[in-house]
Amino acid sequence: MNAGYLFAGDAMDYWEADDIKDGDSDEDIFSSTARIRYKF
């Protein structure tokens, strides 16, 4: 099981489209994954 959280802050505004520089791309991201592996 994995979990991660990205505190983006203003760093993500660098990749925002030039015509839409409104500062809304700095949303924080949460991601989680899980895997079960069967081996016979």
XYZ file of C-alpha atoms in Angstrom:
40
model
C 0.000 0.000 0.000
C 1.365 3.418 -0.982
C 0.208 6.953 -0.273
C 1.597 10.325 -1.246
C 0.684 13.986 -0.891
C 2.144 16.854 -2.918
C 2.154 20.293 -1.312
C 2.314 22.214 -4.591
C 2.263 25.813 -3.437
C 3.184 28.358 -6.113
C 5.693 26.065 -7.842
C 3.022 24.513 -10.102
C 2.111 27.931 -11.573
C 5.278 27.680 -13.688
C 3.614 25.030 -15.931
C 0.347 26.929 -16.276
C -0.639 27.938 -19.827
C 0.559 31.431 -20.755
C -2.913 32.666 -21.695
C -4.453 31.437 -18.408
C -1.995 32.692 -15.756
C -4.560 32.955 -12.946
C -2.657 31.043 -10.241
C -5.217 28.219 -9.943
C -2.852 25.370 -10.857
C -1.308 25.221 -7.383
C -3.722 22.629 -6.022
C -2.343 19.974 -3.692
C -2.482 16.379 -4.949
C -3.192 13.214 -2.953
C -2.530 9.810 -4.481
C -2.809 6.282 -3.129
C -2.335 2.829 -4.623
C -2.690 -0.734 -3.450
C -1.641 -4.031 -5.003
C -2.059 -7.662 -4.083
C 0.282 -10.114 -5.777
C -0.528 -13.801 -5.954
C 2.300 -16.199 -6.675
C 1.819 -19.893 -7.323
